[in-house]
Coordinates of C-alpha atoms in Angstrom, one line a residue:
X1 CA 0.0 0.0 0.0
X2 CA 1.4 3.4 -1.0
X3 CA 2.2 6.1 1.6
X4 CA -0.3 8.4 0.0
X5 CA -3.1 5.9 0.6
X6 CA -2.0 5.3 4.1
X7 CA -2.0 9.0 4.7
X8 CA -5.5 9.3 3.2
X9 CA -6.8 6.6 5.6
X10 CA -5.3 8.3 8.6
X11 CA -6.8 11.7 7.6
X12 CA -10.2 10.2 6.9
X13 CA -10.2 8.6 10.4
X14 CA -8.4 11.2 12.5
X15 CA -10.4 14.2 11.4
X16 CA -13.8 12.8 12.4
X17 CA -12.4 11.2 15.6
X18 CA -11.0 14.7 16.5
X19 CA -14.4 16.2 16.0
X20 CA -16.2 13.7 18.2
X21 CA -13.7 14.1 21.0
X22 CA -13.7 17.9 20.8
X23 CA -17.5 18.1 21.0
X24 CA -17.5 16.2 24.2
X25 CA -15.9 19.1 26.0
X26 CA -16.0 22.1 23.7
X27 CA -19.5 23.1 24.6
X28 CA -18.8 23.5 28.4
X29 CA -17.2 27.0 28.2
X30 CA -19.9 28.2 25.7
X31 CA -22.7 27.2 28.1
X32 CA -23.1 30.6 29.9
X33 CA -23.4 32.5 26.6
X34 CA -25.8 29.9 25.2
X35 CA -28.0 30.2 28.3
X36 CA -28.1 34.0 28.0
X37 CA -28.9 34.1 24.3
X38 CA -31.4 31.3 24.2
X39 CA -32.9 32.0 27.6
X40 CA -32.4 28.4 28.8
X41 CA -33.5 27.0 32.2
X42 CA -30.9 25.4 34.4
X43 CA -32.3 22.0 33.5
X44 CA -32.1 22.9 29.7
X45 CA -28.5 23.8 30.2
X46 CA -27.8 20.4 31.7
X47 CA -29.5 18.7 28.8
X48 CA -27.3 20.6 26.3
X49 CA -24.3 19.2 28.0
X50 CA -25.7 15.7 28.7
X51 CA -27.6 14.8 25.6
X52 CA -24.4 14.3 23.5
X53 CA -22.8 11.6 25.7
X54 CA -26.3 10.2 26.3
X55 CA -26.8 9.5 22.6
X56 CA -23.2 8.4 22.2
X57 CA -23.4 5.9 25.0
X58 CA -26.8 4.6 23.9
X59 CA -25.8 3.9 20.3
X60 CA -22.1 3.1 20.6
X61 CA -22.6 -0.7 20.5
X62 CA -25.1 -0.4 17.7
X63 CA -22.4 1.6 15.8
X64 CA -20.0 -1.3 16.2
X65 CA -22.6 -3.7 15.1
X66 CA -23.3 -1.7 11.9
X67 CA -19.5 -1.5 11.2
X68 CA -19.4 -5.3 11.3
X69 CA -22.5 -5.9 9.3
X70 CA -23.1 -2.9 6.9
X71 CA -19.4 -2.2 6.5
X72 CA -16.9 0.0 8.3
X73 CA -16.5 2.4 5.4
X74 CA -20.2 3.0 4.9
X75 CA -20.7 3.4 8.7
X76 CA -17.9 5.9 8.9
X77 CA -19.3 8.0 6.1
X78 CA -22.8 7.9 7.5
X79 CA -21.5 8.9 10.9
X80 CA -19.5 11.8 9.5
X81 CA -22.3 13.0 7.4
X82 CA -24.8 12.9 10.3
X83 CA -22.4 14.6 12.6
X84 CA -21.6 17.4 10.1
X85 CA -25.3 18.1 9.3
X86 CA -26.1 18.0 13.0
X87 CA -23.3 20.5 13.7
X88 CA -24.8 22.9 11.1
X89 CA -28.1 22.5 12.9
X90 CA -26.5 23.3 16.3
X91 CA -24.9 26.5 14.9
X92 CA -28.2 27.7 13.5
X93 CA -30.4 26.5 16.4
X94 CA -33.0 29.2 17.2
X95 CA -34.1 27.7 20.6
X96 CA -32.9 25.4 23.3
X97 CA -35.1 22.6 22.2
X98 CA -33.6 22.7 18.7
X99 CA -30.1 22.8 20.1
X100 CA -30.7 19.9 22.3
X101 CA -32.2 17.8 19.4
X102 CA -29.2 18.6 17.2
X103 CA -26.7 17.8 20.0
X104 CA -28.4 14.4 20.2
X105 CA -27.9 13.8 16.5
X106 CA -24.3 14.8 17.0
X107 CA -24.0 12.0 19.6
X108 CA -25.6 9.5 17.2
X109 CA -23.1 10.4 14.5
X110 CA -20.3 10.1 17.0
X111 CA -21.5 6.6 18.0
X112 CA -21.1 5.5 14.3
X113 CA -17.8 7.2 13.8
X114 CA -15.8 5.8 16.8
X115 CA -16.2 2.1 16.2
X116 CA -16.0 2.5 12.4
X117 CA -12.8 4.4 12.8
X118 CA -11.2 1.7 14.9
X119 CA -12.3 -0.9 12.4
X120 CA -10.7 1.0 9.5
X121 CA -7.5 1.3 11.4
X122 CA -7.6 -2.4 12.4
X123 CA -8.3 -3.8 8.9
X124 CA -7.3 -1.3 6.2
X125 CA -3.8 -0.3 7.3
X126 CA -0.8 -2.5 6.7
X127 CA 0.7 -4.1 9.9
X128 CA 3.7 -1.8 10.0
X129 CA 1.5 1.3 9.9
X130 CA -1.2 -0.1 12.2
X131 CA 0.5 0.7 15.5
X132 CA 1.4 4.2 14.3
X133 CA -2.3 4.7 13.4
X134 CA -3.4 3.6 16.9
X135 CA -0.9 5.9 18.5
X136 CA -2.0 8.8 16.3
X137 CA -5.7 8.4 17.1
X138 CA -4.9 8.1 20.8
X139 CA -3.0 11.3 20.7
X140 CA -5.7 13.0 18.7
X141 CA -8.5 12.0 21.0
X142 CA -6.6 12.9 24.2
X143 CA -5.5 16.3 22.7
X144 CA -9.0 17.2 21.5
X145 CA -10.6 16.3 24.8
X146 CA -8.0 18.2 26.8
X147 CA -7.8 21.3 24.6
X148 CA -11.6 21.6 23.9
X149 CA -12.2 24.2 26.7
X150 CA -9.4 26.3 25.4
X151 CA -10.6 26.3 21.8
X152 CA -14.2 26.9 23.0
X153 CA -13.2 29.9 25.1
X154 CA -11.4 31.7 22.3
X155 CA -14.0 31.0 19.6
X156 CA -17.0 31.8 21.9
X157 CA -15.7 35.2 22.9
X158 CA -14.5 36.3 19.5
X159 CA -16.9 34.5 17.1
X160 CA -19.9 33.5 19.2
X161 CA -21.0 30.2 20.6
X162 CA -22.3 29.2 17.2
X163 CA -18.7 28.9 15.9
X164 CA -17.8 26.0 18.1
X165 CA -20.3 23.9 16.2
X166 CA -19.8 25.5 12.7
X167 CA -16.1 24.6 12.7
X168 CA -17.1 20.9 12.3
X169 CA -18.5 21.6 8.8
X170 CA -15.2 22.0 6.9
X171 CA -13.6 19.2 9.0
X172 CA -16.5 16.9 8.1
X173 CA -16.5 17.7 4.4
X174 CA -12.8 17.3 4.2
X175 CA -13.0 13.9 5.9
X176 CA -15.7 12.7 3.5
X177 CA -13.8 13.8 0.4
X178 CA -10.6 12.2 1.6
X179 CA -12.5 9.1 2.6
X180 CA -13.1 8.1 -1.0
X181 CA -9.4 7.0 -1.0
X182 CA -10.0 4.6 1.8
X183 CA -9.9 1.1 0.3
X184 CA -13.1 -0.8 0.0
X185 CA -13.3 -3.7 2.6
X186 CA -12.6 -7.1 1.2
X187 CA -14.4 -10.3 2.2
X188 CA -14.3 -10.7 6.0
X189 CA -13.2 -13.9 7.6
X190 CA -16.1 -13.2 10.1
X191 CA -18.7 -13.2 7.3
X192 CA -19.6 -16.8 8.1
X193 CA -20.9 -16.0 11.5
X194 CA -20.7 -18.6 14.2
X195 CA -23.5 -19.2 16.7
X196 CA -21.5 -17.4 19.4
X197 CA -21.0 -14.4 17.2
X198 CA -24.6 -14.2 16.5
X199 CA -25.5 -14.5 20.1
X200 CA -23.0 -11.8 20.9
X201 CA -24.5 -9.3 18.5
X202 CA -28.0 -10.1 19.7
X203 CA -27.0 -9.9 23.4
X204 CA -25.2 -6.6 22.9
X205 CA -28.2 -4.9 21.2
X206 CA -30.7 -6.2 23.7
X207 CA -28.6 -5.2 26.7
X208 CA -27.9 -1.8 25.2
X209 CA -31.6 -1.2 24.6
X210 CA -32.4 -1.9 28.2
X211 CA -29.4 0.2 29.3
X212 CA -30.6 3.1 27.1
X213 CA -34.0 3.1 28.8
X214 CA -32.4 3.0 32.3
X215 CA -29.9 5.7 31.5
X216 CA -32.4 8.1 29.8
X217 CA -34.9 7.7 32.7
X218 CA -32.2 8.2 35.3
X219 CA -30.8 11.3 33.5
X220 CA -34.4 12.7 33.3
X221 CA -34.9 12.3 37.1
X222 CA -31.5 13.8 38.0
X223 CA -31.8 16.8 35.6
X224 CA -35.5 17.6 35.9
X225 CA -36.0 16.5 39.5
X226 CA -34.4 19.5 41.3
X227 CA -36.5 21.9 39.3
X228 CA -39.9 20.1 39.0
X229 CA -39.7 18.2 42.2
X230 CA -39.5 14.4 42.7
X231 CA -43.2 13.8 43.5
X232 CA -44.8 14.5 40.1
X233 CA -46.2 12.0 37.6
X234 CA -43.3 12.4 35.0
X235 CA -40.7 11.7 37.7
X236 CA -42.7 8.7 39.1
X237 CA -43.0 7.3 35.5
X238 CA -39.3 7.7 35.1
X239 CA -38.7 5.9 38.3
X240 CA -40.9 3.0 37.1
X241 CA -38.9 2.8 33.9
X242 CA -35.6 2.8 35.9
X243 CA -36.9 -0.1 38.0
X244 CA -38.2 -2.2 35.1
X245 CA -35.1 -1.6 33.0
X246 CA -32.9 -2.5 35.9
X247 CA -34.7 -5.8 36.4
X248 CA -34.6 -6.6 32.7
X249 CA -30.9 -5.7 32.5
X250 CA -30.1 -7.8 35.5
X251 CA -31.9 -10.8 34.0
X252 CA -30.0 -10.4 30.7
X253 CA -26.6 -10.2 32.4
X254 CA -27.2 -13.2 34.7
X255 CA -29.2 -15.5 32.4
X256 CA -27.5 -18.8 31.8
X257 CA -28.3 -18.7 28.1
X258 CA -26.5 -15.4 27.7
X259 CA -23.0 -16.0 28.8
X260 CA -21.2 -13.7 26.4
X261 CA -20.2 -11.1 28.9
X262 CA -19.2 -13.5 31.7
X263 CA -15.6 -14.1 30.3
X264 CA -15.1 -10.4 30.4
X265 CA -16.3 -9.8 34.0
X266 CA -14.2 -12.8 35.2
X267 CA -11.1 -10.8 34.4
X268 CA -10.2 -8.7 37.4
X269 CA -8.6 -5.8 35.4
X270 CA -11.7 -5.5 33.3
X271 CA -14.2 -5.6 36.2
X272 CA -12.1 -3.1 38.1
X273 CA -11.7 -0.9 35.1
X274 CA -15.5 -0.8 34.6
X275 CA -16.1 0.2 38.2
X276 CA -13.5 3.0 38.0
X277 CA -15.0 4.2 34.8
X278 CA -18.3 4.5 36.5
X279 CA -16.8 6.4 39.5
X280 CA -14.7 8.6 37.1
X281 CA -17.7 9.6 34.9
X282 CA -19.9 10.3 37.9
X283 CA -17.4 12.7 39.3
X284 CA -15.2 14.4 36.8
X285 CA -17.7 14.9 34.0
X286 CA -20.0 16.9 36.3
X287 CA -17.1 18.9 37.7
X288 CA -16.0 20.1 34.2
X289 CA -19.6 21.1 33.5
X290 CA -19.8 23.1 36.7
X291 CA -16.3 24.6 36.6
X292 CA -16.9 26.3 33.3
X293 CA -19.9 28.1 34.8
X294 CA -18.1 28.9 38.0
X295 CA -15.2 30.6 36.1
X296 CA -17.6 32.8 34.2
X297 CA -20.5 33.3 36.5
X298 CA -18.6 33.1 39.8
X299 CA -15.3 34.7 39.0
X300 CA -16.6 36.9 36.2
X301 CA -14.1 35.7 33.6
X302 CA -14.7 36.2 29.8
X303 CA -14.9 33.0 27.7
X304 CA -11.3 33.2 26.5
X305 CA -9.6 33.3 30.0
X306 CA -12.2 30.8 31.2
X307 CA -11.1 28.4 28.5
X308 CA -7.4 29.1 29.0
X309 CA -7.9 28.2 32.7
X310 CA -8.0 24.5 31.6
X311 CA -4.5 24.7 30.0
X312 CA -2.9 23.2 33.1
X313 CA -5.1 20.1 32.8
X314 CA -4.1 19.6 29.1
X315 CA -0.4 20.6 29.7
X316 CA 0.3 18.1 32.5
X317 CA -1.7 15.4 30.8
X318 CA 0.3 15.7 27.5
X319 CA 3.7 16.0 29.1
X320 CA 3.2 13.2 31.5
X321 CA 1.6 10.6 29.2
X322 CA 4.9 9.6 27.4
X323 CA 6.5 8.6 30.7
X324 CA 3.6 6.5 32.0
X325 CA 4.8 3.2 30.5
X326 CA 8.2 3.5 32.0
X327 CA 6.8 4.5 35.4
X328 CA 4.4 1.5 35.3
X329 CA 7.2 -0.9 34.6
X330 CA 9.1 0.4 37.6
X331 CA 6.3 0.8 40.2
X332 CA 3.5 -1.3 38.7
X333 CA 0.3 -0.4 36.9
X334 CA -1.8 -0.7 40.1
X335 CA 0.3 1.7 42.2
X336 CA 0.6 4.2 39.3
X337 CA -3.1 4.2 38.6
X338 CA -4.1 4.4 42.3
X339 CA -1.7 7.3 42.7
X340 CA -3.3 9.0 39.7
X341 CA -6.8 8.6 41.1
X342 CA -5.7 9.8 44.5
X343 CA -4.1 12.9 42.9
X344 CA -7.2 13.7 41.0
X345 CA -9.3 13.4 44.1
X346 CA -6.9 15.7 46.0
X347 CA -6.9 18.1 43.0
X348 CA -10.7 18.4 43.2
X349 CA -10.5 19.2 46.9
X350 CA -7.8 21.8 46.1
X351 CA -10.1 23.4 43.5
X352 CA -12.9 23.4 46.1
X353 CA -10.8 25.2 48.7
X354 CA -9.3 27.6 46.1
X355 CA -12.6 28.6 44.8
X356 CA -13.2 30.6 47.9
X357 CA -10.2 32.8 47.1
X358 CA -12.0 34.7 44.4
X359 CA -9.4 34.5 41.7
X360 CA -8.2 32.1 39.0
X361 CA -4.7 31.7 40.6
X362 CA -6.2 29.9 43.6
X363 CA -7.6 27.0 41.6
X364 CA -4.8 26.5 39.1
X365 CA -2.8 24.2 41.4
X366 CA -5.9 21.9 41.7
X367 CA -6.4 21.8 38.0
X368 CA -2.7 21.0 37.5
X369 CA -3.1 18.1 39.9
X370 CA -6.1 16.8 38.0
X371 CA -4.2 16.8 34.7
X372 CA -1.2 15.0 36.2
X373 CA -3.4 12.5 38.0
X374 CA -5.4 11.8 34.9
X375 CA -2.3 10.9 33.0
X376 CA -1.2 8.5 35.7
X377 CA -4.6 6.7 35.6
X378 CA -4.2 5.8 31.9
X379 CA -2.9 2.2 32.6
X380 CA -6.4 1.4 33.9
X381 CA -7.9 1.5 30.5
X382 CA -5.0 -0.3 28.8
X383 CA -4.9 -3.2 31.2
X384 CA -8.6 -3.6 31.3
X385 CA -8.8 -4.0 27.5
X386 CA -5.7 -6.1 27.3
X387 CA -7.4 -8.6 29.7
X388 CA -10.3 -9.2 27.4
X389 CA -10.3 -12.4 25.2
X390 CA -9.4 -11.7 21.5
X391 CA -12.9 -12.8 20.2
X392 CA -14.5 -10.3 22.6
X393 CA -12.1 -7.4 22.2
X394 CA -14.7 -5.3 20.1
X395 CA -17.5 -5.9 22.7
X396 CA -15.1 -5.0 25.5
X397 CA -14.0 -1.8 23.9
X398 CA -17.6 -0.8 23.1
X399 CA -18.8 -1.6 26.5
X400 CA -15.9 0.2 28.2
X401 CA -16.6 3.4 26.1
X402 CA -20.4 3.1 26.6
X403 CA -20.0 2.9 30.4
X404 CA -17.7 5.9 30.4
X405 CA -20.1 8.0 28.4
X406 CA -23.2 6.8 30.3
X407 CA -21.6 7.5 33.6
X408 CA -20.7 11.0 32.4
X409 CA -24.3 11.7 31.7
X410 CA -25.4 10.6 35.1
X411 CA -22.4 12.5 36.6
X412 CA -23.6 15.8 35.1
X413 CA -27.1 15.1 36.5
X414 CA -25.8 13.9 39.9
X415 CA -23.2 16.5 40.7
X416 CA -25.5 19.2 39.2
X417 CA -28.4 18.0 41.4
X418 CA -26.2 18.2 44.5
X419 CA -25.1 21.6 43.5
X420 CA -28.7 22.8 42.9
X421 CA -29.9 21.3 46.3
X422 CA -27.1 23.0 48.3
X423 CA -27.4 26.3 46.4
X424 CA -31.2 26.5 46.9
X425 CA -30.7 25.6 50.6
X426 CA -28.1 28.3 51.0
X427 CA -30.3 30.8 49.2
X428 CA -33.2 29.9 51.5
X429 CA -31.0 30.5 54.5
X430 CA -30.4 34.1 53.3
X431 CA -27.1 33.7 51.4
X432 CA -26.5 36.0 48.4
X433 CA -26.7 34.4 45.0
X434 CA -22.9 34.3 44.5
X435 CA -22.3 32.8 47.9
X436 CA -25.1 30.2 47.3
X437 CA -23.6 29.3 43.9
X438 CA -20.2 28.9 45.5
X439 CA -21.6 26.7 48.3
X440 CA -23.2 24.4 45.7
X441 CA -20.1 24.3 43.6
X442 CA -17.9 23.3 46.5
X443 CA -20.4 20.6 47.6
X444 CA -20.3 19.1 44.1
X445 CA -16.5 19.1 44.1
X446 CA -16.4 17.3 47.4
X447 CA -18.8 14.7 46.2
X448 CA -16.7 14.2 43.1
X449 CA -13.5 13.9 45.1
X450 CA -15.1 11.2 47.3
X451 CA -16.2 9.2 44.2
X452 CA -12.7 9.3 42.6
X453 CA -11.1 8.4 45.9
X454 CA -13.3 5.3 46.2
X455 CA -11.5 4.1 43.0
X456 CA -8.1 4.0 44.7
X457 CA -8.5 0.6 46.4
X458 CA -10.3 -0.8 43.3
X459 CA -7.3 0.1 41.2
X460 CA -4.9 -1.6 43.6
X461 CA -7.2 -4.7 43.6
X462 CA -7.8 -4.8 39.8
X463 CA -4.2 -4.3 38.7
X464 CA -2.4 -6.4 41.3
X465 CA -0.5 -8.5 38.9
X466 CA 0.6 -7.7 35.4
X467 CA -0.2 -10.1 32.5
X468 CA 1.2 -10.4 29.1
X469 CA -0.1 -8.0 26.5
X470 CA -2.2 -9.5 23.8
X471 CA -1.9 -7.9 20.4
X472 CA -5.6 -7.2 20.1
X473 CA -5.7 -5.1 23.2
X474 CA -3.5 -2.4 21.8
X475 CA -5.9 -1.6 19.1
X476 CA -8.9 -1.5 21.4
X477 CA -7.3 0.9 23.7
X478 CA -7.5 3.7 21.1
X479 CA -11.2 3.3 21.1
X480 CA -11.5 4.5 24.7
X481 CA -8.6 6.9 24.9
X482 CA -9.4 10.2 26.7
X483 CA -7.9 12.1 29.6
X484 CA -8.2 9.8 32.6
X485 CA -9.4 6.2 32.8

C-alpha cells in the first residue's frame, strides 16, 4: 500500500475522531453564553451538555454492530455526514429545544464514527502502519478532549458560541472527500458467523436497549427533579422505567443462556476498570460542566480566559503521558493508577478550597493536579482492555466506552443535582446568589472527590498482577482513549 493511501486513511479517520472528542468538552465553556442568548432554564443547560454523551453511549454498541454488518467504510461515512449536518443545525439553532435535538444527533453520529474508525485502522492499514495509526488516534483523541475548553473559550468570545459547532463543517466535508481514498473492505473472515458471534450481537443490542431506557430515565430524574420536584407524575413514571429496566438488564446479564459477557467480567482488570470508569464519569464529568460556569458566573471571567484556565489540565496530561509506560514498569500499573486517582481526588479538593479565594490563581494548582493524575490513571484503560479475550475485544472496547459516556451523563445530573440542592438551601437561608452558587459548587466538588477516591482501592485490587499484553488489546485501547481512565 502506498504512503499516500495510508495518509488518506489516517486523515479520513483522525479528522472525524478529532471532531467527536472535541465536541465532548468544547460546549462547556460556551454554556453561559448559550444560556443567556437562548434564555435556557438550568435544566435545559444540563440537557445541552448531557444529551451528546447520552446519545453516544446509547448507540455506541449499535455503531460497532453496523460497522461489522453494513461495512466499516459506509458506517464511517454515514456517521461523519450525520455529525456534520447536526453540527450545522446546532450552529443555527433558534431555541434550546432545537439545540438539544441537534446535539443528540451529533452524539448519534459520533456513535457511528468511533467504532468504524477503529475498524478501519484495524483492517485497512498494513501491519507496520497499524501501531502508528493507533498511537495517532490516541494522541488526537486525548489532545482534543484536553484542549476543547481552550478552543471553545477563544471562539466563543470572538466569534460567538455558534462557531464552536460551525467549525465541524469544513472538517467533516474534508473527511468525506478524503474518505473516497479509503480502500473498500474485502471479504471478511467473520462473514460466516458462528452461533457465538450471532448470540454476541443479539445480546449486545438487547442489553444496550435496556441500558438506554435505564440511562435516559435516570438522567431525566436527576436533571429535571431538582426543578420540577420528585413527586410529580413524570418523575414517578421515570422511576418506574428505571426499576423495570434494571430488572430486565439484571436478567439479561445473569441469564444462563446469555454467557457472552461472563468471560469479560471474570477478568479482574476489566471488572475493576468498569467500576472505576463509573466512578470517574460520575465525578469528573460533572465537575468540568460546573467549573466552566463557575469561572464565568462566579469569577466573572470572559470565555477566553475561562477556556485558558483549563490549560494546566491539558499541559500536565500531555507532558506526563509519554512517561507512563516507564513508570508503570518500575512501580507497577496498580500503584501508578491508584496514585493518579488519589491525585485527581486531591486536586478536586484543592479546587474546592481555592474557589473561595475569588481568583483564578487559587484553583490552578488543583487543575494541574487533576491533569497530572489523569495521565497516571491511563494504565487502567490499557490493562482492562488487554485482559479481554481476543474474540470479545470489540465488545469489551464498546462496553468500556459506553460505560464511560453513560456515567458522564449521570455525573452531570448527579453533581448538578447536589449543587442545585445546596445552592437552593443556602439561598433559602439568606445567602447571596454568588455565595449560594459557591456553596453548591464546592459541595459538588467534594462529592466528586469522594467518588474518585473510592476508586483507589479498586485500582490496587484490579491491577495487582501484570499479565502479558495480547496484540488485540493495543488496538482497542485507542477506542477508549481520553484524559483519565
